[in-house]
PDB file of C-alpha atoms in Angstrom:
ATOM      1  CA  MET A   1     169.380  77.568 104.357  1.00  0.00           C
ATOM      2  CA  GLU A   2     166.010  75.747 104.426  1.00  0.00           C
ATOM      3  CA  GLU A   3     164.435  74.479 101.288  1.00  0.00           C
ATOM      4  CA  VAL A   4     161.338  75.839 100.274  1.00  0.00           C
ATOM      5  CA  ILE A   5     158.933  72.626  99.139  1.00  0.00           C
ATOM      6  CA  ASP A   6     156.523  73.985  96.699  1.00  0.00           C
ATOM      7  CA  LEU A   7     153.343  71.289  97.217  1.00  0.00           C
ATOM      8  CA  GLU A   8     150.421  71.097  94.278  1.00  0.00           C
ATOM      9  CA  PHE A   9     147.404  69.737  95.366  1.00  0.00           C
ATOM     10  CA  GLY A  10     144.900  68.336  92.817  1.00  0.00           C
ATOM     11  CA  ASP A  11     140.749  69.400  93.499  1.00  0.00           C
ATOM     12  CA  ASP A  12     139.985  66.034  95.317  1.00  0.00           C
ATOM     13  CA  GLU A  13     142.978  65.990  97.567  1.00  0.00           C
ATOM     14  CA  LEU A  14     142.328  69.879  98.643  1.00  0.00           C
ATOM     15  CA  LEU A  15     138.625  68.990  98.909  1.00  0.00           C
ATOM     16  CA  HIS A  16     139.601  66.005 101.413  1.00  0.00           C
ATOM     17  CA  ILE A  17     141.494  68.277 103.480  1.00  0.00           C
ATOM     18  CA  PHE A  18     138.960  71.063 103.481  1.00  0.00           C
ATOM     19  CA  GLU A  19     136.410  68.450 105.195  1.00  0.00           C
ATOM     20  CA  PHE A  20     138.361  68.896 108.381  1.00  0.00           C
ATOM     21  CA  LEU A  21     138.378  72.760 108.276  1.00  0.00           C
ATOM     22  CA  SER A  22     135.758  74.903 110.351  1.00  0.00           C
ATOM     23  CA  ALA A  23     133.755  77.449 108.528  1.00  0.00           C
ATOM     24  CA  ASP A  24     136.198  80.215 109.430  1.00  0.00           C
ATOM     25  CA  SER A  25     139.246  78.370 108.235  1.00  0.00           C
ATOM     26  CA  LEU A  26     137.654  77.489 104.913  1.00  0.00           C
ATOM     27  CA  LEU A  27     136.778  81.062 104.253  1.00  0.00           C
ATOM     28  CA  ALA A  28     140.641  82.083 104.881  1.00  0.00           C
ATOM     29  CA  ALA A  29     141.397  79.124 102.444  1.00  0.00           C
ATOM     30  CA  SER A  30     139.380  80.351 100.128  1.00  0.00           C
ATOM     31  CA  GLN A  31     141.439  83.571  99.663  1.00  0.00           C
ATOM     32  CA  VAL A  32     144.747  81.527  99.181  1.00  0.00           C
ATOM     33  CA  SER A  33     144.349  81.283  95.121  1.00  0.00           C
ATOM     34  CA  SER A  34     141.479  80.820  92.626  1.00  0.00           C
ATOM     35  CA  GLN A  35     141.850  76.916  92.722  1.00  0.00           C
ATOM     36  CA  TRP A  36     141.411  76.862  96.516  1.00  0.00           C
ATOM     37  CA  TYR A  37     138.581  79.489  96.209  1.00  0.00           C
ATOM     38  CA  TRP A  38     136.544  77.108  94.173  1.00  0.00           C
ATOM     39  CA  VAL A  39     137.232  74.218  95.828  1.00  0.00           C
ATOM     40  CA  ALA A  40     136.028  76.056  99.024  1.00  0.00           C
ATOM     41  CA  GLN A  41     132.683  76.762  97.462  1.00  0.00           C
ATOM     42  CA  SER A  42     132.103  72.986  97.595  1.00  0.00           C
ATOM     43  CA  GLU A  43     128.344  71.979  98.480  1.00  0.00           C
ATOM     44  CA  SER A  44     129.390  68.852  99.930  1.00  0.00           C
ATOM     45  CA  LEU A  45     131.773  70.873 102.394  1.00  0.00           C
ATOM     46  CA  TRP A  46     128.665  73.509 103.412  1.00  0.00           C
ATOM     47  CA  LYS A  47     126.471  70.666 103.727  1.00  0.00           C
ATOM     48  CA  SER A  48     128.531  69.252 106.637  1.00  0.00           C
ATOM     49  CA  LEU A  49     129.119  72.212 108.033  1.00  0.00           C
ATOM     50  CA  CYS A  50     125.249  72.798 108.337  1.00  0.00           C
ATOM     51  CA  TYR A  51     124.887  69.228 109.447  1.00  0.00           C
ATOM     52  CA  SER A  52     127.495  69.168 112.117  1.00  0.00           C
ATOM     53  CA  GLU A  53     127.694  72.889 113.139  1.00  0.00           C
ATOM     54  CA  LYS A  54     124.212  74.163 112.782  1.00  0.00           C
ATOM     55  CA  LYS A  55     122.410  70.737 113.703  1.00  0.00           C
ATOM     56  CA  ILE A  56     119.992  70.854 110.811  1.00  0.00           C
ATOM     57  CA  ALA A  57     118.843  67.935 108.598  1.00  0.00           C
ATOM     58  CA  PRO A  58     120.868  67.655 105.220  1.00  0.00           C
ATOM     59  CA  TYR A  59     117.945  68.782 103.268  1.00  0.00           C
ATOM     60  CA  LYS A  60     117.270  72.426 101.565  1.00  0.00           C
ATOM     61  CA  PRO A  61     114.956  73.858  98.898  1.00  0.00           C
ATOM     62  CA  ASP A  62     117.023  73.871  95.325  1.00  0.00           C
ATOM     63  CA  THR A  63     117.030  77.630  94.955  1.00  0.00           C
ATOM     64  CA  VAL A  64     119.670  78.196  97.613  1.00  0.00           C
ATOM     65  CA  THR A  65     123.464  76.723  98.264  1.00  0.00           C
ATOM     66  CA  TRP A  66     124.451  75.153 100.963  1.00  0.00           C
ATOM     67  CA  LYS A  67     126.841  78.348 101.748  1.00  0.00           C
ATOM     68  CA  GLU A  68     123.647  80.228 102.241  1.00  0.00           C
ATOM     69  CA  VAL A  69     122.239  78.058 104.361  1.00  0.00           C
ATOM     70  CA  TYR A  70     125.131  78.263 106.546  1.00  0.00           C
ATOM     71  CA  ARG A  71     124.966  81.947 106.852  1.00  0.00           C
ATOM     72  CA  MET A  72     121.227  81.719 107.288  1.00  0.00           C
ATOM     73  CA  ASP A  73     120.030  82.448 111.158  1.00  0.00           C
ATOM     74  CA  LEU A  74     118.611  78.966 111.960  1.00  0.00           C
ATOM     75  CA  SER A  75     118.369  79.284 115.470  1.00  0.00           C
ATOM     76  CA  CYS A  76     114.523  78.897 115.350  1.00  0.00           C
ATOM     77  CA  ASN A  77     114.400  76.070 113.236  1.00  0.00           C
ATOM     78  CA  CYS A  78     113.425  72.430 115.400  1.00  0.00           C
ATOM     79  CA  PRO A  79     116.645  70.811 116.219  1.00  0.00           C
ATOM     80  CA  HIS A  80     114.911  67.266 115.999  1.00  0.00           C
ATOM     81  CA  LEU A  81     114.596  67.211 112.519  1.00  0.00           C
ATOM     82  CA  ILE A  82     118.071  66.301 112.167  1.00  0.00           C
ATOM     83  CA  GLY A  83     116.978  62.999 113.194  1.00  0.00           C
ATOM     84  CA  ILE A  84     114.743  62.105 110.185  1.00  0.00           C
ATOM     85  CA  ARG A  85     117.052  60.950 107.471  1.00  0.00           C
ATOM     86  CA  ASN A  86     116.137  58.752 104.573  1.00  0.00           C
ATOM     87  CA  GLU A  87     116.139  55.281 107.014  1.00  0.00           C
ATOM     88  CA  GLU A  88     113.775  57.146 109.209  1.00  0.00           C
ATOM     89  CA  LEU A  89     111.642  58.357 106.164  1.00  0.00           C
ATOM     90  CA  LEU A  90     111.471  54.743 104.671  1.00  0.00           C
ATOM     91  CA  TRP A  91     110.291  53.752 108.256  1.00  0.00           C
ATOM     92  CA  LEU A  92     107.527  56.278 108.452  1.00  0.00           C
ATOM     93  CA  GLY A  93     106.106  55.948 105.250  1.00  0.00           C
ATOM     94  CA  GLU A  94     105.952  51.822 105.544  1.00  0.00           C
ATOM     95  CA  SER A  95     104.585  52.068 109.341  1.00  0.00           C
ATOM     96  CA  LEU A  96     101.944  54.525 108.109  1.00  0.00           C
ATOM     97  CA  LYS A  97     100.986  52.096 105.320  1.00  0.00           C
ATOM     98  CA  GLY A  98      97.409  50.822 106.169  1.00  0.00           C
ATOM     99  CA  VAL A  99      97.289  53.625 108.962  1.00  0.00           C
ATOM    100  CA  CYS A 100      96.591  57.234 107.368  1.00  0.00           C
ATOM    101  CA  ASP A 101      94.174  56.098 104.758  1.00  0.00           C
ATOM    102  CA  ASN A 102      91.983  54.375 107.430  1.00  0.00           C
ATOM    103  CA  PRO A 103      89.072  56.042 108.961  1.00  0.00           C
ATOM    104  CA  SER A 104      88.692  53.529 111.785  1.00  0.00           C
ATOM    105  CA  THR A 105      92.642  53.960 112.887  1.00  0.00           C
ATOM    106  CA  GLN A 106      91.998  54.341 116.575  1.00  0.00           C
ATOM    107  CA  CYS A 107      94.031  56.182 119.354  1.00  0.00           C
ATOM    108  CA  SER A 108      96.556  54.314 121.127  1.00  0.00           C
ATOM    109  CA  GLY A 109      95.152  56.080 124.708  1.00  0.00           C
ATOM    110  CA  HIS A 110      95.922  53.836 127.462  1.00  0.00           C
ATOM    111  CA  GLU A 111      92.925  54.513 129.437  1.00  0.00           C
ATOM    112  CA  GLU A 112      89.574  53.012 128.350  1.00  0.00           C
ATOM    113  CA  ARG A 113      88.883  52.635 124.720  1.00  0.00           C
ATOM    114  CA  CYS A 114      89.612  56.303 123.136  1.00  0.00           C
ATOM    115  CA  PRO A 115      86.730  56.925 120.757  1.00  0.00           C
ATOM    116  CA  TYR A 116      88.949  58.899 118.719  1.00  0.00           C
ATOM    117  CA  THR A 117      89.869  57.754 115.229  1.00  0.00           C
ATOM    118  CA  LEU A 118      91.865  59.103 112.150  1.00  0.00           C
ATOM    119  CA  ASP A 119      91.018  62.880 111.862  1.00  0.00           C
ATOM    120  CA  PHE A 120      91.648  63.622 115.326  1.00  0.00           C
ATOM    121  CA  LEU A 121      95.156  61.545 115.722  1.00  0.00           C
ATOM    122  CA  TRP A 122      98.759  62.539 115.763  1.00  0.00           C
ATOM    123  CA  TYR A 123     101.402  59.776 115.030  1.00  0.00           C
ATOM    124  CA  CYS A 124     104.615  59.369 116.570  1.00  0.00           C
ATOM    125  CA  MET A 125     107.648  59.686 114.187  1.00  0.00           C
ATOM    126  CA  ASN A 126     110.098  58.267 116.566  1.00  0.00           C
ATOM    127  CA  VAL A 127     111.515  55.046 114.998  1.00  0.00           C
ATOM    128  CA  GLY A 128     110.104  51.852 116.301  1.00  0.00           C
ATOM    129  CA  CYS A 129     107.438  53.538 118.032  1.00  0.00           C
ATOM    130  CA  GLY A 130     104.031  54.600 116.068  1.00  0.00           C
ATOM    131  CA  ASN A 131     102.192  55.380 119.126  1.00  0.00           C
ATOM    132  CA  LYS A 132      98.867  57.134 117.730  1.00  0.00           C
ATOM    133  CA  GLY A 133      97.496  59.524 120.064  1.00  0.00           C
ATOM    134  CA  CYS A 134      94.661  62.524 120.082  1.00  0.00           C
ATOM    135  CA  GLY A 135      94.981  65.573 120.467  1.00  0.00           C
ATOM    136  CA  ARG A 136      95.434  67.877 123.580  1.00  0.00           C
ATOM    137  CA  ARG A 137      91.521  69.607 122.970  1.00  0.00           C
ATOM    138  CA  ASP A 138      90.123  65.895 123.133  1.00  0.00           C
ATOM    139  CA  LYS A 139      91.949  63.452 125.723  1.00  0.00           C
ATOM    140  CA  GLY A 140      95.700  64.521 125.019  1.00  0.00           C
ATOM    141  CA  HIS A 141      97.013  60.987 124.675  1.00  0.00           C
ATOM    142  CA  ALA A 142      99.354  62.301 122.012  1.00  0.00           C
ATOM    143  CA  LEU A 143     100.914  64.959 124.654  1.00  0.00           C
ATOM    144  CA  GLU A 144     100.685  62.437 127.430  1.00  0.00           C
ATOM    145  CA  HIS A 145     103.004  59.969 125.083  1.00  0.00           C
ATOM    146  CA  PHE A 146     105.607  62.896 124.485  1.00  0.00           C
ATOM    147  CA  GLN A 147     105.812  63.249 128.113  1.00  0.00           C
ATOM    148  CA  GLN A 148     106.000  59.937 129.060  1.00  0.00           C
ATOM    149  CA  SER A 149     108.604  58.964 126.165  1.00  0.00           C
ATOM    150  CA  GLY A 150     110.062  62.304 125.320  1.00  0.00           C
ATOM    151  CA  HIS A 151     109.842  61.545 121.690  1.00  0.00           C
ATOM    152  CA  PRO A 152     109.121  65.101 120.033  1.00  0.00           C
ATOM    153  CA  LEU A 153     107.854  64.704 116.628  1.00  0.00           C
ATOM    154  CA  TYR A 154     104.468  64.200 115.586  1.00  0.00           C
ATOM    155  CA  ILE A 155     102.620  64.003 112.249  1.00  0.00           C
ATOM    156  CA  LYS A 156      98.879  64.607 112.002  1.00  0.00           C
ATOM    157  CA  LEU A 157      97.398  61.624 110.160  1.00  0.00           C
ATOM    158  CA  ASN A 158      94.544  63.636 107.748  1.00  0.00           C
ATOM    159  CA  THR A 159      96.848  66.096 106.989  1.00  0.00           C
ATOM    160  CA  LEU A 160     100.409  64.849 107.000  1.00  0.00           C
ATOM    161  CA  GLU A 161     101.218  68.370 109.060  1.00  0.00           C
ATOM    162  CA  LEU A 162     104.447  68.167 111.417  1.00  0.00           C
ATOM    163  CA  TRP A 163     104.246  69.186 115.239  1.00  0.00           C
ATOM    164  CA  CYS A 164     107.310  69.009 117.625  1.00  0.00           C
ATOM    165  CA  HIS A 165     106.040  68.888 121.340  1.00  0.00           C
ATOM    166  CA  ALA A 166     109.577  69.669 122.288  1.00  0.00           C
ATOM    167  CA  CYS A 167     109.644  73.092 120.642  1.00  0.00           C
ATOM    168  CA  GLN A 168     105.720  73.708 121.382  1.00  0.00           C
ATOM    169  CA  ARG A 169     104.627  74.650 117.227  1.00  0.00           C
ATOM    170  CA  TRP A 170     104.270  73.673 113.957  1.00  0.00           C
ATOM    171  CA  ILE A 171     106.899  72.331 112.187  1.00  0.00           C
ATOM    172  CA  GLY A 172     107.351  73.801 108.402  1.00  0.00           C
ATOM    173  CA  ASP A 173     104.295  76.376 108.424  1.00  0.00           C
ATOM    174  CA  GLN A 174     104.430  79.760 106.815  1.00  0.00           C
ATOM    175  CA  ASP A 175     106.426  81.517 109.159  1.00  0.00           C
ATOM    176  CA  SER A 176     108.982  79.081 109.189  1.00  0.00           C
ATOM    177  CA  ASN A 177     112.424  79.678 106.992  1.00  0.00           C
ATOM    178  CA  VAL A 178     112.556  78.330 103.964  1.00  0.00           C
ATOM    179  CA  VAL A 179     114.863  75.312 104.764  1.00  0.00           C
ATOM    180  CA  GLU A 180     112.541  74.194 107.404  1.00  0.00           C
ATOM    181  CA  ILE A 181     109.751  74.225 104.878  1.00  0.00           C
ATOM    182  CA  ALA A 182     111.822  72.252 102.300  1.00  0.00           C
ATOM    183  CA  GLN A 183     112.214  69.663 105.129  1.00  0.00           C
ATOM    184  CA  ALA A 184     108.603  69.439 106.073  1.00  0.00           C
ATOM    185  CA  MET A 185     107.513  69.112 102.573  1.00  0.00           C
ATOM    186  CA  ARG A 186     110.275  66.324 101.735  1.00  0.00           C
ATOM    187  CA  ILE A 187     108.704  64.435 104.725  1.00  0.00           C
ATOM    188  CA  LYS A 188     105.357  64.963 103.466  1.00  0.00           C
ATOM    189  CA  ARG A 189     106.053  64.010 100.199  1.00  0.00           C
ATOM    190  CA  CYS A 190     107.798  60.562 101.038  1.00  0.00           C
ATOM    191  CA  VAL A 191     104.875  59.651 103.456  1.00  0.00           C
ATOM    192  CA  GLN A 192     102.137  60.335 100.168  1.00  0.00           C
ATOM    193  CA  ALA A 193     104.582  58.336  97.907  1.00  0.00           C
ATOM    194  CA  ILE A 194     105.057  55.300 100.328  1.00  0.00           C
ATOM    195  CA  ALA A 195     102.056  55.409 102.228  1.00  0.00           C
ATOM    196  CA  LYS A 196      99.719  56.862  99.546  1.00  0.00           C
ATOM    197  CA  PRO A 197      96.460  58.371 101.989  1.00  0.00           C
ATOM    198  CA  ARG A 198      93.540  58.433  99.962  1.00  0.00           C
ATOM    199  CA  ASN A 199      92.410  62.160 101.466  1.00  0.00           C
ATOM    200  CA  ILE A 200      94.596  64.928 100.440  1.00  0.00           C
ATOM    201  CA  ASP A 201      93.896  68.054 102.516  1.00  0.00           C
ATOM    202  CA  ILE A 202      92.679  70.679 100.086  1.00  0.00           C
ATOM    203  CA  GLU A 203      92.548  73.171 102.991  1.00  0.00           C
ATOM    204  CA  MET A 204      96.062  72.921 104.338  1.00  0.00           C
ATOM    205  CA  GLU A 205      97.384  76.291 102.691  1.00  0.00           C
ATOM    206  CA  ARG A 206      94.100  78.397 104.037  1.00  0.00           C
ATOM    207  CA  ARG A 207      94.623  76.602 107.601  1.00  0.00           C
ATOM    208  CA  ARG A 208      98.559  77.099 107.358  1.00  0.00           C
ATOM    209  CA  THR A 209      97.519  81.148 106.760  1.00  0.00           C
ATOM    210  CA  GLU A 210      95.059  80.959 109.627  1.00  0.00           C
ATOM    211  CA  ARG A 211      97.274  79.582 111.936  1.00  0.00           C
ATOM    212  CA  CYS A 212      99.774  82.368 111.512  1.00  0.00           C
ATOM    213  CA  LEU A 213      97.389  85.143 112.457  1.00  0.00           C
ATOM    214  CA  PRO A 214      98.523  86.695 115.748  1.00  0.00           C
ATOM    215  CA  GLY A 215      96.268  86.401 118.747  1.00  0.00           C
ATOM    216  CA  GLY A 216      94.737  88.817 121.238  1.00  0.00           C
ATOM    217  CA  THR A 217      96.739  89.272 124.333  1.00  0.00           C
ATOM    218  CA  GLU A 218      96.005  91.458 127.447  1.00  0.00           C
ATOM    219  CA  ALA A 219      98.803  93.603 126.272  1.00  0.00           C
ATOM    220  CA  GLU A 220      96.723  95.053 123.358  1.00  0.00           C
ATOM    221  CA  PRO A 221      94.763  97.838 123.946  1.00  0.00           C
ATOM    222  CA  ILE A 222      92.081  96.885 121.363  1.00  0.00           C
ATOM    223  CA  ARG A 223      90.045  93.415 121.042  1.00  0.00           C
ATOM    224  CA  TYR A 224      86.983  92.101 119.582  1.00  0.00           C
ATOM    225  CA  MET A 225      84.524  90.244 121.396  1.00  0.00           C
ATOM    226  CA  ILE A 226      83.542  86.486 119.559  1.00  0.00           C
ATOM    227  CA  GLY A 227      81.225  83.613 120.598  1.00  0.00           C
ATOM    228  CA  SER A 228      83.673  80.613 122.035  1.00  0.00           C
ATOM    229  CA  SER A 229      81.733  78.056 120.576  1.00  0.00           C
ATOM    230  CA  TRP A 230      82.417  79.704 117.027  1.00  0.00           C
ATOM    231  CA  LEU A 231      85.994  80.136 117.889  1.00  0.00           C
ATOM    232  CA  ASP A 232      86.153  76.573 119.126  1.00  0.00           C
ATOM    233  CA  LYS A 233      85.128  75.514 115.633  1.00  0.00           C
ATOM    234  CA  TRP A 234      87.780  77.592 113.867  1.00  0.00           C
ATOM    235  CA  ILE A 235      90.747  76.223 116.615  1.00  0.00           C
ATOM    236  CA  ARG A 236      89.379  72.688 115.420  1.00  0.00           C
ATOM    237  CA  PHE A 237      90.055  73.649 111.713  1.00  0.00           C
ATOM    238  CA  ILE A 238      93.672  75.204 111.978  1.00  0.00           C
ATOM    239  CA  ILE A 239      94.701  72.351 113.991  1.00  0.00           C
ATOM    240  CA  GLY A 240      93.182  69.937 111.236  1.00  0.00           C
ATOM    241  CA  ASP A 241      90.354  68.194 112.937  1.00  0.00           C
ATOM    242  CA  ALA A 242      87.213  69.471 110.789  1.00  0.00           C
ATOM    243  CA  THR A 243      86.937  71.695 107.704  1.00  0.00           C
ATOM    244  CA  HIS A 244      86.467  75.393 108.420  1.00  0.00           C
ATOM    245  CA  PRO A 245      83.473  76.737 109.914  1.00  0.00           C
ATOM    246  CA  GLU A 246      80.199  77.100 108.069  1.00  0.00           C
ATOM    247  CA  ASP A 247      78.214  79.035 110.461  1.00  0.00           C
ATOM    248  CA  PRO A 248      78.334  82.542 110.257  1.00  0.00           C
ATOM    249  CA  ILE A 249      79.654  85.011 112.904  1.00  0.00           C
ATOM    250  CA  ASP A 250      76.915  86.319 115.187  1.00  0.00           C
ATOM    251  CA  ASN A 251      77.439  88.478 118.081  1.00  0.00           C
ATOM    252  CA  ARG A 252      73.892  89.166 118.571  1.00  0.00           C
ATOM    253  CA  GLU A 253      73.650  86.945 121.557  1.00  0.00           C
ATOM    254  CA  PHE A 254      75.865  89.653 123.271  1.00  0.00           C
ATOM    255  CA  LEU A 255      73.096  92.269 122.939  1.00  0.00           C
ATOM    256  CA  THR A 256      69.929  92.973 124.716  1.00  0.00           C
ATOM    257  CA  GLU A 257      67.091  93.998 122.161  1.00  0.00           C
ATOM    258  CA  ASN A 258      67.995  97.659 122.763  1.00  0.00           C
ATOM    259  CA  GLY A 259      71.490  96.814 121.438  1.00  0.00           C
ATOM    260  CA  ARG A 260      73.416  97.250 124.582  1.00  0.00           C
ATOM    261  CA  LEU A 261      75.664  94.634 125.665  1.00  0.00           C
ATOM    262  CA  ARG A 262      74.160  92.279 128.286  1.00  0.00           C
ATOM    263  CA  GLU A 263      75.408  91.754 131.880  1.00  0.00           C
ATOM    264  CA  ASP A 264      74.927  87.727 131.671  1.00  0.00           C
ATOM    265  CA  LEU A 265      77.078  87.123 128.639  1.00  0.00           C
ATOM    266  CA  PRO A 266      77.285  84.018 127.550  1.00  0.00           C
ATOM    267  CA  PRO A 267      81.031  82.644 126.652  1.00  0.00           C
ATOM    268  CA  PHE A 268      83.051  84.567 124.576  1.00  0.00           C
ATOM    269  CA  ALA A 269      86.704  85.075 123.899  1.00  0.00           C
ATOM    270  CA  LEU A 270      88.749  88.216 122.592  1.00  0.00           C
ATOM    271  CA  VAL A 271      90.654  88.049 119.849  1.00  0.00           C
ATOM    272  CA  SER A 272      93.242  90.703 117.833  1.00  0.00           C
ATOM    273  CA  GLU A 273      92.318  93.239 115.448  1.00  0.00           C
ATOM    274  CA  GLU A 274      94.095  91.546 112.549  1.00  0.00           C
ATOM    275  CA  GLN A 275      92.123  88.203 113.736  1.00  0.00           C
ATOM    276  CA  TRP A 276      88.817  90.136 113.481  1.00  0.00           C
ATOM    277  CA  LYS A 277      89.339  91.930 110.195  1.00  0.00           C
ATOM    278  CA  TYR A 278      90.467  88.472 108.631  1.00  0.00           C
ATOM    279  CA  PHE A 279      87.396  86.840 110.078  1.00  0.00           C
ATOM    280  CA  GLN A 280      84.948  89.514 108.635  1.00  0.00           C
ATOM    281  CA  GLU A 281      86.180  89.149 105.312  1.00  0.00           C
ATOM    282  CA  HIS A 282      86.698  85.472 104.880  1.00  0.00           C
ATOM    283  CA  TYR A 283      83.854  84.147 107.032  1.00  0.00           C
ATOM    284  CA  GLU A 284      80.185  84.919 106.908  1.00  0.00           C
ATOM    285  CA  GLY A 285      78.504  87.169 109.513  1.00  0.00           C
ATOM    286  CA  GLY A 286      80.901  89.279 111.873  1.00  0.00           C
ATOM    287  CA  TRP A 287      78.190  91.821 113.037  1.00  0.00           C
ATOM    288  CA  PRO A 288      77.336  93.300 115.079  1.00  0.00           C
ATOM    289  CA  GLU A 289      81.050  94.226 115.807  1.00  0.00           C
ATOM    290  CA  ILE A 290      82.015  94.530 119.267  1.00  0.00           C
ATOM    291  CA  LYS A 291      85.179  96.319 120.462  1.00  0.00           C
ATOM    292  CA  ILE A 292      86.778  96.265 123.709  1.00  0.00           C
ATOM    293  CA  ILE A 293      89.234  99.401 124.318  1.00  0.00           C
ATOM    294  CA  PHE A 294      91.336  99.309 127.302  1.00  0.00           C
ATOM    295  CA  ASN A 295      92.952 102.272 128.053  1.00  0.00           C
ATOM    296  CA  ARG A 296      96.299 101.985 130.338  1.00  0.00           C
ATOM    297  CA  GLU A 297      96.577 105.203 131.670  1.00  0.00           C
ATOM    298  CA  THR A 298      93.062 105.315 132.885  1.00  0.00           C
ATOM    299  CA  GLN A 299      92.725 101.632 133.726  1.00  0.00           C
ATOM    300  CA  MET A 300      89.272 101.786 132.160  1.00  0.00           C
ATOM    301  CA  THR A 301      87.816  99.830 129.320  1.00  0.00           C
ATOM    302  CA  MET A 302      85.183 101.143 126.694  1.00  0.00           C
ATOM    303  CA  VAL A 303      82.938  98.953 124.419  1.00  0.00           C
ATOM    304  CA  MET A 304      82.042 100.438 120.838  1.00  0.00           C
ATOM    305  CA  ILE A 305      79.332  98.466 119.196  1.00  0.00           C
ATOM    306  CA  THR A 306      78.975  98.677 115.621  1.00  0.00           C
ATOM    307  CA  GLN A 307      75.481  97.188 114.341  1.00  0.00           C
ATOM    308  CA  ARG A 308      76.356  96.899 110.448  1.00  0.00           C
ATOM    309  CA  PRO A 309      78.954  97.220 108.045  1.00  0.00           C
ATOM    310  CA  PRO A 310      79.858 101.204 107.083  1.00  0.00           C
ATOM    311  CA  GLY A 311      77.287 102.090 104.277  1.00  0.00           C
ATOM    312  CA  GLU A 312      74.643 100.195 105.636  1.00  0.00           C
ATOM    313  CA  GLN A 313      73.986 102.068 108.717  1.00  0.00           C
TER     314      GLN A 313
END
C-alpha cells in the first residue's frame, strides 16, 4: 500500500510555486483550499502574468487590481509601452533636460537646416536616440526617422503627449483604456519631475476631447462643408502645434450674393455631423450651415443651406 504524504506549504513557498503557473492553472489552484485561494490572489503573480502574457508595461491605475487588468481586453493597447520601464524613464527625463523648456530647440532633420522648433517637434523615446523631428504636416522628419530607424514611440515636446508611429495613434488618449492612460500619465509625470518643462499645456484636455470626435467619411450620408483654412488651424491645435482657432467659422465664402452655392468653390472639407455640431457649440460662427446629403439609392446629392440659427431666421 502506497504511503500518502501530506505536504504542507507556507504562504511564501506556495507563492514561489505559483510563479510557474499559467493563469488557468493559477485559477484552478485557487479552488484547492482557502490558503491556496488567498495566495493565488497575490498582486505579484497577476502582475507578472500581465507582463509575460499580455505584453503590457507593469504599471496600472490604483483603482484596479492586476487580476482585473489581466481579465481586461488589452488587444488595442500599444504593445511598445512594455519597453518603457524605470531605467528608460530615467533616461528620457534626463535627456530632455534643457530640451523641452527651450523654445529654440531645433529639428534634427537631415536635409537643409529645418526651421521648425520646439512647438512642432517630436522626440524619439528610444533609449540613446533622442532624435527631434518635425511633424508630418511640416517636413515630416519625425516620420522619416521612424521609417529609417523603426523606433515607434515619440513624445510631443511642448505638450508631453505620446504618439506611436507603429500603432498609428495617440497613446493614452480619452478613447484608450484605463491601463494605457495610467501608463501615459506616468511617463508624462516622470518627464515633468526630472526635466521640469516651463510651459504646461493648459489646453490638453480640450485637445484630447476634440481629437476623439469622429471624422466624416464618404460612407456617411450627411456631412457638412467647412473651409479648409479653418480646419487646418484646428488640426494644428489638436496635434499640439498651436492654440485653438480664434477665427470664427464663416461659410459665406461658399455662397453667392443670392445665397446659392458658388460654382467656383474655394478650398473646403467635409466633416461629420458630430464634428460640425461640436464646432458650432464651442467655436464662434458656424453659419451659414451647408449640409451635404447623399442618397445612396438614387446616387444623388442634395445641398441644404441654412443662413441663420433657428429662432433668428
